[in-house]
Coordinates of C-alpha atoms in Angstrom, one line a residue:
Chain R
X1 CA 10.3 12.7 -85.9
X2 CA 12.9 13.5 -83.4
X3 CA 16.0 11.0 -82.7
X4 CA 19.2 11.5 -81.1
X5 CA 22.4 9.3 -81.3
X6 CA 25.1 9.7 -79.5
X7 CA 28.3 8.0 -80.7
X8 CA 30.2 6.0 -78.3
X9 CA 28.5 3.5 -75.3
X10 CA 31.8 3.4 -73.3
X11 CA 34.2 6.7 -73.2
X12 CA 37.0 6.2 -70.7
X13 CA 39.2 9.1 -70.0
X14 CA 41.8 8.7 -66.7
X15 CA 41.3 11.4 -64.3
X16 CA 42.3 15.3 -64.9
X17 CA 41.2 14.7 -68.8
X18 CA 39.3 15.5 -70.5
X19 CA 35.9 14.3 -71.4
X20 CA 33.6 14.3 -74.2
X21 CA 30.4 12.7 -75.5
X22 CA 28.8 13.2 -79.0
X23 CA 24.7 13.7 -79.4
X24 CA 23.9 14.2 -82.8
X25 CA 20.5 15.2 -83.3
X26 CA 17.8 14.4 -86.7
X27 CA 15.1 17.2 -86.1
X28 CA 13.1 19.7 -88.6
X29 CA 13.8 23.1 -86.5
X30 CA 16.3 23.1 -83.1
X31 CA 14.5 21.4 -80.6
X32 CA 15.6 21.5 -76.9
X33 CA 18.5 20.1 -76.4
X34 CA 19.4 18.4 -73.0
X35 CA 22.3 16.3 -71.4
X36 CA 21.3 14.1 -68.2
X37 CA 22.8 12.0 -65.5
X38 CA 22.6 8.3 -64.6
X39 CA 23.8 6.6 -62.2
X40 CA 23.2 3.1 -61.6
X41 CA 19.4 2.0 -60.5
X42 CA 19.1 5.8 -59.1
X43 CA 16.8 8.8 -61.6
X44 CA 17.8 11.2 -63.9
X45 CA 19.2 14.6 -63.6
X46 CA 19.8 17.2 -65.8
X47 CA 23.4 18.8 -65.8
X48 CA 22.6 21.5 -68.4
X49 CA 19.8 22.3 -71.4
X50 CA 20.1 24.0 -74.3
X51 CA 16.8 26.4 -74.9
X52 CA 17.3 28.5 -77.7
X53 CA 19.2 31.2 -76.0
X54 CA 23.4 31.1 -75.5
X55 CA 25.1 28.2 -77.6
X56 CA 27.2 27.6 -75.1
X57 CA 26.0 25.5 -72.1
X58 CA 27.5 25.3 -69.8
X59 CA 25.8 23.0 -66.6
X60 CA 26.6 21.3 -63.0
X61 CA 30.2 19.8 -61.9
X62 CA 31.7 21.3 -64.1
X63 CA 29.8 20.5 -67.5
X64 CA 29.4 21.7 -71.0
X65 CA 28.3 22.3 -73.7
X66 CA 27.6 23.6 -76.4
X67 CA 25.4 23.8 -79.7
X68 CA 25.9 23.6 -82.9
X69 CA 23.0 24.0 -85.0
X70 CA 25.2 23.8 -88.9
X71 CA 25.8 20.3 -87.1
X72 CA 23.3 19.5 -86.1
X73 CA 25.9 18.7 -82.6
X74 CA 25.2 19.0 -78.9
X75 CA 28.4 17.7 -77.6
X76 CA 29.7 17.9 -73.8
X77 CA 33.0 17.9 -72.7
X78 CA 34.5 18.4 -68.8
X79 CA 37.8 19.9 -69.0
X80 CA 39.3 18.1 -66.0
X81 CA 37.8 14.2 -65.4
X82 CA 37.1 13.2 -62.0
X83 CA 36.4 9.4 -60.7
X84 CA 33.4 11.0 -59.4
X85 CA 31.7 11.5 -62.5
X86 CA 32.1 7.7 -63.8
X87 CA 27.8 7.0 -64.8
X88 CA 25.6 7.0 -67.5
X89 CA 25.2 10.1 -69.7
X90 CA 22.3 10.0 -71.5
X91 CA 21.1 13.0 -74.4
X92 CA 17.4 14.1 -74.9
X93 CA 15.9 16.1 -77.2
X94 CA 11.8 17.9 -76.9
X95 CA 10.0 19.2 -78.9
X96 CA 8.4 23.1 -78.9
X97 CA 5.6 22.9 -78.5
X98 CA 2.9 21.1 -76.9
X99 CA 4.3 18.7 -75.9
X100 CA 6.9 19.9 -74.3
X101 CA 8.9 18.2 -71.5
X102 CA 8.3 14.5 -73.8
X103 CA 12.0 13.7 -74.6
X104 CA 13.5 11.6 -76.9
X105 CA 17.0 9.1 -75.7
X106 CA 20.1 8.6 -77.1
X107 CA 20.6 4.8 -76.4
X108 CA 23.5 6.5 -73.5
X109 CA 27.5 6.5 -73.6
X110 CA 29.1 5.2 -70.6
X111 CA 31.6 6.6 -69.1
X112 CA 34.8 5.4 -67.2
X113 CA 37.1 7.0 -65.4
X114 CA 40.4 5.6 -64.1
X115 CA 42.8 6.6 -61.5
Chain A
X1 CA 12.4 22.5 -55.2
X2 CA 11.1 20.3 -58.3
X3 CA 10.6 17.2 -56.2
X4 CA 10.0 14.3 -57.9
X5 CA 9.2 10.7 -56.1
X6 CA 8.7 7.7 -57.1
X7 CA 7.4 4.7 -54.8
X8 CA 8.3 2.1 -54.6
X9 CA 11.7 2.5 -55.2
X10 CA 11.2 -1.5 -56.2
X11 CA 9.1 -4.6 -56.2
X12 CA 9.2 -8.0 -56.5
X13 CA 6.2 -9.5 -58.1
X14 CA 4.3 -13.1 -58.4
X15 CA 3.9 -13.1 -62.5
X16 CA 0.0 -13.1 -63.6
X17 CA -0.4 -10.1 -60.3
X18 CA -0.6 -6.0 -61.0
X19 CA 1.3 -3.6 -59.8
X20 CA 1.1 -0.7 -59.3
X21 CA 3.6 2.7 -58.9
X22 CA 2.8 6.0 -57.9
X23 CA 4.8 9.9 -59.3
X24 CA 4.4 12.1 -56.7
X25 CA 5.2 15.9 -57.5
X26 CA 6.0 16.5 -53.7
X27 CA 6.3 20.2 -53.6
X28 CA 4.7 22.2 -57.4
X29 CA 2.1 20.5 -59.6
X30 CA 1.6 19.0 -62.7
X31 CA -0.5 19.3 -65.7
X32 CA 1.7 16.3 -68.1
X33 CA 3.4 13.5 -66.3
X34 CA 5.3 10.8 -68.1
X35 CA 6.0 7.9 -67.7
X36 CA 10.0 6.1 -69.4
X37 CA 11.1 2.9 -69.3
X38 CA 14.7 2.0 -69.2
X39 CA 15.6 -2.4 -70.0
X40 CA 19.4 -2.6 -68.8
X41 CA 22.4 -1.4 -70.6
X42 CA 19.8 0.9 -72.6
X43 CA 18.0 4.0 -72.9
X44 CA 14.7 5.7 -71.4
X45 CA 12.0 4.6 -74.7
X46 CA 9.0 6.2 -73.4
X47 CA 5.7 4.5 -72.9
X48 CA 3.0 7.7 -72.9
X49 CA 1.7 11.0 -71.9
X50 CA -0.1 11.1 -68.8
X51 CA -2.0 14.9 -68.3
X52 CA -4.0 15.9 -65.6
X53 CA -8.2 14.4 -65.9
X54 CA -7.7 13.2 -69.9
X55 CA -6.6 9.7 -71.2
X56 CA -3.0 9.4 -71.8
X57 CA -1.0 9.2 -74.9
X58 CA 0.2 5.3 -75.5
X59 CA 3.5 5.7 -78.1
X60 CA 3.0 3.6 -80.3
X61 CA 3.2 -0.3 -79.1
X62 CA 2.9 -0.1 -76.2
X63 CA -0.1 -1.8 -75.0
X64 CA -2.8 0.8 -73.3
X65 CA -4.6 -2.2 -71.9
X66 CA -1.1 -3.2 -69.6
X67 CA 0.1 -0.5 -68.7
X68 CA -2.7 1.3 -67.5
X69 CA -2.9 5.0 -66.4
X70 CA -4.3 7.6 -63.7
X71 CA -3.6 11.4 -63.1
X72 CA -6.5 12.2 -61.6
X73 CA -4.7 15.6 -59.8
X74 CA -1.9 17.3 -60.7
X75 CA 0.3 16.1 -57.8
X76 CA -0.1 12.2 -58.8
X77 CA 0.2 10.2 -62.0
X78 CA 0.1 5.9 -61.4
X79 CA 1.6 2.6 -64.0
X80 CA -0.4 -0.1 -63.0
X81 CA 1.0 -3.0 -64.9
X82 CA -1.1 -5.4 -64.8
X83 CA -0.9 -8.9 -64.9
X84 CA 2.6 -8.8 -65.0
X85 CA 5.4 -10.8 -66.2
X86 CA 8.7 -11.9 -66.9
X87 CA 9.5 -9.1 -69.8
X88 CA 8.2 -6.5 -67.7
X89 CA 10.8 -6.3 -65.5
X90 CA 12.6 -3.0 -65.7
X91 CA 12.9 0.2 -64.4
X92 CA 10.0 2.7 -64.6
X93 CA 10.8 6.1 -64.8
X94 CA 8.1 9.4 -64.4
X95 CA 8.9 12.2 -64.9
X96 CA 6.7 15.2 -64.1
X97 CA 6.4 19.3 -66.3
X98 CA 5.7 22.5 -63.9
X99 CA 2.0 23.2 -64.5
X100 CA 2.0 26.7 -66.7
X101 CA 5.2 27.7 -66.5
X102 CA 7.8 27.7 -70.0
X103 CA 9.8 25.9 -67.8
X104 CA 11.3 23.5 -70.2
X105 CA 12.4 20.8 -68.6
X106 CA 10.5 18.3 -66.5
X107 CA 12.1 16.6 -62.9
X108 CA 13.0 13.3 -62.9
X109 CA 11.7 10.6 -60.1
X110 CA 14.1 8.3 -58.6
X111 CA 12.9 5.5 -61.1
X112 CA 11.3 1.8 -60.1
X113 CA 12.3 -1.4 -60.8
X114 CA 9.5 -4.4 -61.0
X115 CA 11.2 -8.1 -60.8
X116 CA 8.4 -10.6 -61.9
X117 CA 9.5 -13.5 -61.1

Protein backbone atom coordinates (compact mmCIF):
# COMPACT_ATOMS: atom_id res chain seq x y z
CA UNK A 1 0.00 0.00 0.00
CA UNK A 2 1.04 3.52 -0.66
CA UNK A 3 1.80 5.94 2.13
CA UNK A 4 3.13 9.45 2.34
CA UNK A 5 4.87 11.10 5.26
CA UNK A 6 5.22 14.84 5.52
CA UNK A 7 7.70 15.83 8.19
CA UNK A 8 6.59 18.90 10.07
CA UNK A 9 2.96 19.87 10.28
CA UNK A 10 3.94 23.53 10.51
CA UNK A 11 6.78 25.42 8.85
CA UNK A 12 7.42 29.10 9.38
CA UNK A 13 9.79 31.19 7.30
CA UNK A 14 10.50 34.85 6.78
CA UNK A 15 9.57 36.51 3.54
CA UNK A 16 12.45 36.00 1.13
CA UNK A 17 13.79 32.93 2.90
CA UNK A 18 14.11 29.44 1.48
CA UNK A 19 11.07 27.22 1.73
CA UNK A 20 11.64 23.49 2.27
CA UNK A 21 8.72 21.15 2.79
CA UNK A 22 9.58 17.50 3.25
CA UNK A 23 7.83 14.48 1.80
CA UNK A 24 8.77 10.81 1.90
CA UNK A 25 6.82 8.02 0.30
CA UNK A 26 6.58 4.32 0.81
CA UNK A 27 6.12 2.21 -2.28
CA UNK A 28 7.59 -0.92 -3.78
CA UNK A 29 7.87 0.76 -7.16
CA UNK A 30 8.35 4.45 -7.88
CA UNK A 31 4.90 5.97 -8.00
CA UNK A 32 3.70 9.23 -9.43
CA UNK A 33 4.21 12.05 -6.94
CA UNK A 34 2.41 15.34 -6.56
CA UNK A 35 2.45 18.50 -4.52
CA UNK A 36 -0.78 20.40 -4.04
CA UNK A 37 -1.55 23.69 -2.33
CA UNK A 38 -4.79 24.44 -0.54
CA UNK A 39 -6.04 27.83 0.57
CA UNK A 40 -8.72 28.03 3.28
CA UNK A 41 -12.08 26.57 2.27
CA UNK A 42 -10.89 25.86 -1.23
CA UNK A 43 -10.04 22.81 -3.28
CA UNK A 44 -6.58 21.73 -4.27
CA UNK A 45 -4.32 23.33 -6.83
CA UNK A 46 -1.57 21.29 -8.41
CA UNK A 47 1.88 22.78 -7.92
CA UNK A 48 3.88 20.13 -9.70
CA UNK A 49 4.11 16.42 -10.40
CA UNK A 50 6.69 13.73 -11.01
CA UNK A 51 5.84 11.07 -13.57
CA UNK A 52 9.22 9.42 -14.22
CA UNK A 53 10.66 11.99 -16.54
CA UNK A 54 13.17 14.47 -15.16
CA UNK A 55 13.85 14.00 -11.47
CA UNK A 56 13.93 17.75 -10.86
CA UNK A 57 10.46 19.06 -11.47
CA UNK A 58 9.58 22.70 -11.80
CA UNK A 59 6.11 23.85 -10.94
CA UNK A 60 4.05 26.98 -10.69
CA UNK A 61 4.76 29.98 -8.49
CA UNK A 62 8.49 29.28 -8.39
CA UNK A 63 8.22 25.93 -6.64
CA UNK A 64 10.25 22.89 -7.56
CA UNK A 65 10.77 19.39 -6.20
CA UNK A 66 13.36 16.71 -6.66
CA UNK A 67 12.58 13.03 -6.81
CA UNK A 68 15.26 11.00 -5.05
CA UNK A 69 14.63 7.31 -5.39
CA UNK A 70 17.44 6.31 -3.03
CA UNK A 71 15.89 8.43 -0.30
CA UNK A 72 12.26 7.81 -1.33
CA UNK A 73 11.80 11.54 -1.06
CA UNK A 74 10.10 14.30 -3.01
CA UNK A 75 10.83 17.49 -1.09
CA UNK A 76 9.31 20.78 -2.20
CA UNK A 77 11.43 23.92 -2.31
CA UNK A 78 11.18 27.56 -3.24
CA UNK A 79 14.23 29.83 -3.12
CA UNK A 80 12.43 32.90 -1.83
CA UNK A 81 9.17 32.81 0.09
CA UNK A 82 6.41 35.28 -0.60
CA UNK A 83 3.57 36.26 1.69
CA UNK A 84 1.13 34.76 -0.79
CA UNK A 85 2.74 31.33 -0.33
CA UNK A 86 1.15 30.99 3.09
CA UNK A 87 -1.17 28.00 2.74
CA UNK A 88 -1.51 24.28 3.42
CA UNK A 89 0.65 22.02 1.27
CA UNK A 90 -0.04 18.39 0.58
CA UNK A 91 2.23 15.76 -0.87
CA UNK A 92 0.41 12.94 -2.61
CA UNK A 93 1.24 9.69 -4.32
CA UNK A 94 -0.60 7.81 -7.02
CA UNK A 95 -0.10 4.29 -8.22
CA UNK A 96 0.49 3.68 -11.88
CA UNK A 97 -1.90 1.67 -13.99
CA UNK A 98 -5.63 1.26 -13.59
CA UNK A 99 -5.92 3.22 -10.38
CA UNK A 100 -4.25 6.25 -11.86
CA UNK A 101 -5.62 9.40 -10.29
CA UNK A 102 -6.39 7.72 -6.99
CA UNK A 103 -4.32 9.76 -4.60
CA UNK A 104 -2.99 9.09 -1.14
CA UNK A 105 -2.19 12.25 0.73
CA UNK A 106 0.24 13.17 3.43
CA UNK A 107 -1.08 14.94 6.51
CA UNK A 108 -0.18 18.32 5.14
CA UNK A 109 2.21 21.10 6.13
CA UNK A 110 0.94 24.53 7.04
CA UNK A 111 3.35 27.15 5.73
CA UNK A 112 3.43 30.50 7.50
CA UNK A 113 5.37 33.37 5.99
CA UNK A 114 6.41 36.22 8.26
CA UNK A 115 6.98 39.71 6.90
CA UNK B 1 -9.37 23.66 -19.51
CA UNK B 2 -9.89 20.72 -17.14
CA UNK B 3 -12.31 22.39 -14.77
CA UNK B 4 -14.17 20.45 -12.12
CA UNK B 5 -17.10 22.10 -10.42
CA UNK B 6 -18.77 21.06 -7.21
CA UNK B 7 -22.18 22.14 -6.07
CA UNK B 8 -23.07 23.36 -3.57
CA UNK B 9 -20.00 25.06 -2.11
CA UNK B 10 -21.50 24.85 1.32
CA UNK B 11 -24.64 23.37 2.82
CA UNK B 12 -26.23 23.25 6.24
CA UNK B 13 -28.74 20.54 6.93
CA UNK B 14 -30.68 19.13 9.83
CA UNK B 15 -29.68 15.89 11.45
CA UNK B 16 -31.50 12.96 9.83
CA UNK B 17 -31.89 14.52 6.41
CA UNK B 18 -30.00 13.63 3.25
CA UNK B 19 -27.72 15.88 1.24
CA UNK B 20 -26.61 15.52 -2.36
CA UNK B 21 -23.32 16.93 -3.62
CA UNK B 22 -22.62 17.18 -7.33
CA UNK B 23 -19.28 16.94 -9.06
CA UNK B 24 -19.14 17.97 -12.69
CA UNK B 25 -16.33 17.98 -15.21
CA UNK B 26 -17.13 21.09 -17.23
CA UNK B 27 -14.89 20.78 -20.25
CA UNK B 28 -13.81 17.16 -20.39
CA UNK B 29 -15.15 13.66 -19.96
CA UNK B 30 -14.23 11.76 -16.85
CA UNK B 31 -14.58 8.00 -16.66
CA UNK B 32 -13.32 8.05 -13.12
CA UNK B 33 -14.06 10.43 -10.31
CA UNK B 34 -12.83 10.29 -6.76
CA UNK B 35 -14.45 11.47 -3.56
CA UNK B 36 -12.40 12.66 -0.60
CA UNK B 37 -13.26 13.81 2.87
CA UNK B 38 -11.25 16.30 4.85
CA UNK B 39 -11.65 16.97 8.55
CA UNK B 40 -10.52 20.31 9.94
CA UNK B 41 -6.77 20.70 10.01
CA UNK B 42 -6.33 17.22 8.58
CA UNK B 43 -5.47 15.59 5.30
CA UNK B 44 -7.75 14.31 2.60
CA UNK B 45 -8.95 10.77 2.95
CA UNK B 46 -10.10 8.90 -0.12
CA UNK B 47 -13.66 7.70 0.37
CA UNK B 48 -14.46 6.04 -2.92
CA UNK B 49 -13.64 5.71 -6.57
CA UNK B 50 -16.54 6.31 -8.91
CA UNK B 51 -16.58 4.82 -12.41
CA UNK B 52 -19.11 5.87 -14.99
CA UNK B 53 -21.82 3.27 -15.43
CA UNK B 54 -20.71 0.98 -12.64
CA UNK B 55 -20.80 0.73 -8.89
CA UNK B 56 -18.40 2.80 -6.88
CA UNK B 57 -15.49 1.20 -5.08
CA UNK B 58 -15.39 2.24 -1.45
CA UNK B 59 -12.34 2.44 0.75
CA UNK B 60 -12.18 0.33 3.85
CA UNK B 61 -14.20 1.79 6.67
CA UNK B 62 -16.45 3.92 4.47
CA UNK B 63 -20.13 3.01 4.76
CA UNK B 64 -21.50 2.56 1.27
CA UNK B 65 -25.09 2.81 2.48
CA UNK B 66 -24.27 6.05 4.21
CA UNK B 67 -22.44 7.67 1.35
CA UNK B 68 -24.24 6.87 -1.88
CA UNK B 69 -22.29 7.55 -5.04
CA UNK B 70 -23.75 7.69 -8.50
CA UNK B 71 -21.77 8.27 -11.69
CA UNK B 72 -24.45 8.30 -14.35
CA UNK B 73 -22.58 10.14 -17.07
CA UNK B 74 -19.06 10.98 -18.14
CA UNK B 75 -19.39 14.46 -16.69
CA UNK B 76 -21.32 14.00 -13.46
CA UNK B 77 -20.88 12.12 -10.23
CA UNK B 78 -22.98 12.65 -7.13
CA UNK B 79 -22.36 11.91 -3.48
CA UNK B 80 -25.42 11.64 -1.25
CA UNK B 81 -24.91 11.69 2.49
CA UNK B 82 -27.94 9.84 3.82
CA UNK B 83 -29.45 10.40 7.24
CA UNK B 84 -26.76 12.91 8.04
CA UNK B 85 -25.49 13.34 11.56
CA UNK B 86 -23.24 16.00 13.08
CA UNK B 87 -20.23 13.69 12.80
CA UNK B 88 -20.71 13.76 9.01
CA UNK B 89 -19.89 17.46 9.04
CA UNK B 90 -16.78 17.82 6.95
CA UNK B 91 -15.26 19.21 3.78
CA UNK B 92 -15.94 16.94 0.80
CA UNK B 93 -13.83 17.24 -2.33
CA UNK B 94 -14.10 15.44 -5.63
CA UNK B 95 -11.57 14.97 -8.38
CA UNK B 96 -11.80 13.69 -11.92
CA UNK B 97 -9.50 12.02 -14.39
CA UNK B 98 -9.58 12.84 -18.06
CA UNK B 99 -11.18 10.02 -20.06
CA UNK B 100 -8.95 8.08 -22.38
CA UNK B 101 -5.84 10.11 -21.72
CA UNK B 102 -2.51 9.11 -20.36
CA UNK B 103 -2.53 12.25 -18.33
CA UNK B 104 -1.50 11.41 -14.83
CA UNK B 105 -3.33 14.27 -13.24
CA UNK B 106 -6.71 14.32 -11.57
CA UNK B 107 -8.40 17.70 -11.34
CA UNK B 108 -10.08 18.82 -8.15
CA UNK B 109 -13.32 20.58 -7.46
CA UNK B 110 -13.46 23.48 -5.05
CA UNK B 111 -14.98 21.37 -2.30
CA UNK B 112 -18.25 21.35 -0.39
CA UNK B 113 -18.50 22.32 3.26
CA UNK B 114 -21.20 20.23 4.93
CA UNK B 115 -22.48 21.21 8.34
CA UNK B 116 -25.07 19.02 10.02
CA UNK B 117 -26.94 20.61 12.88
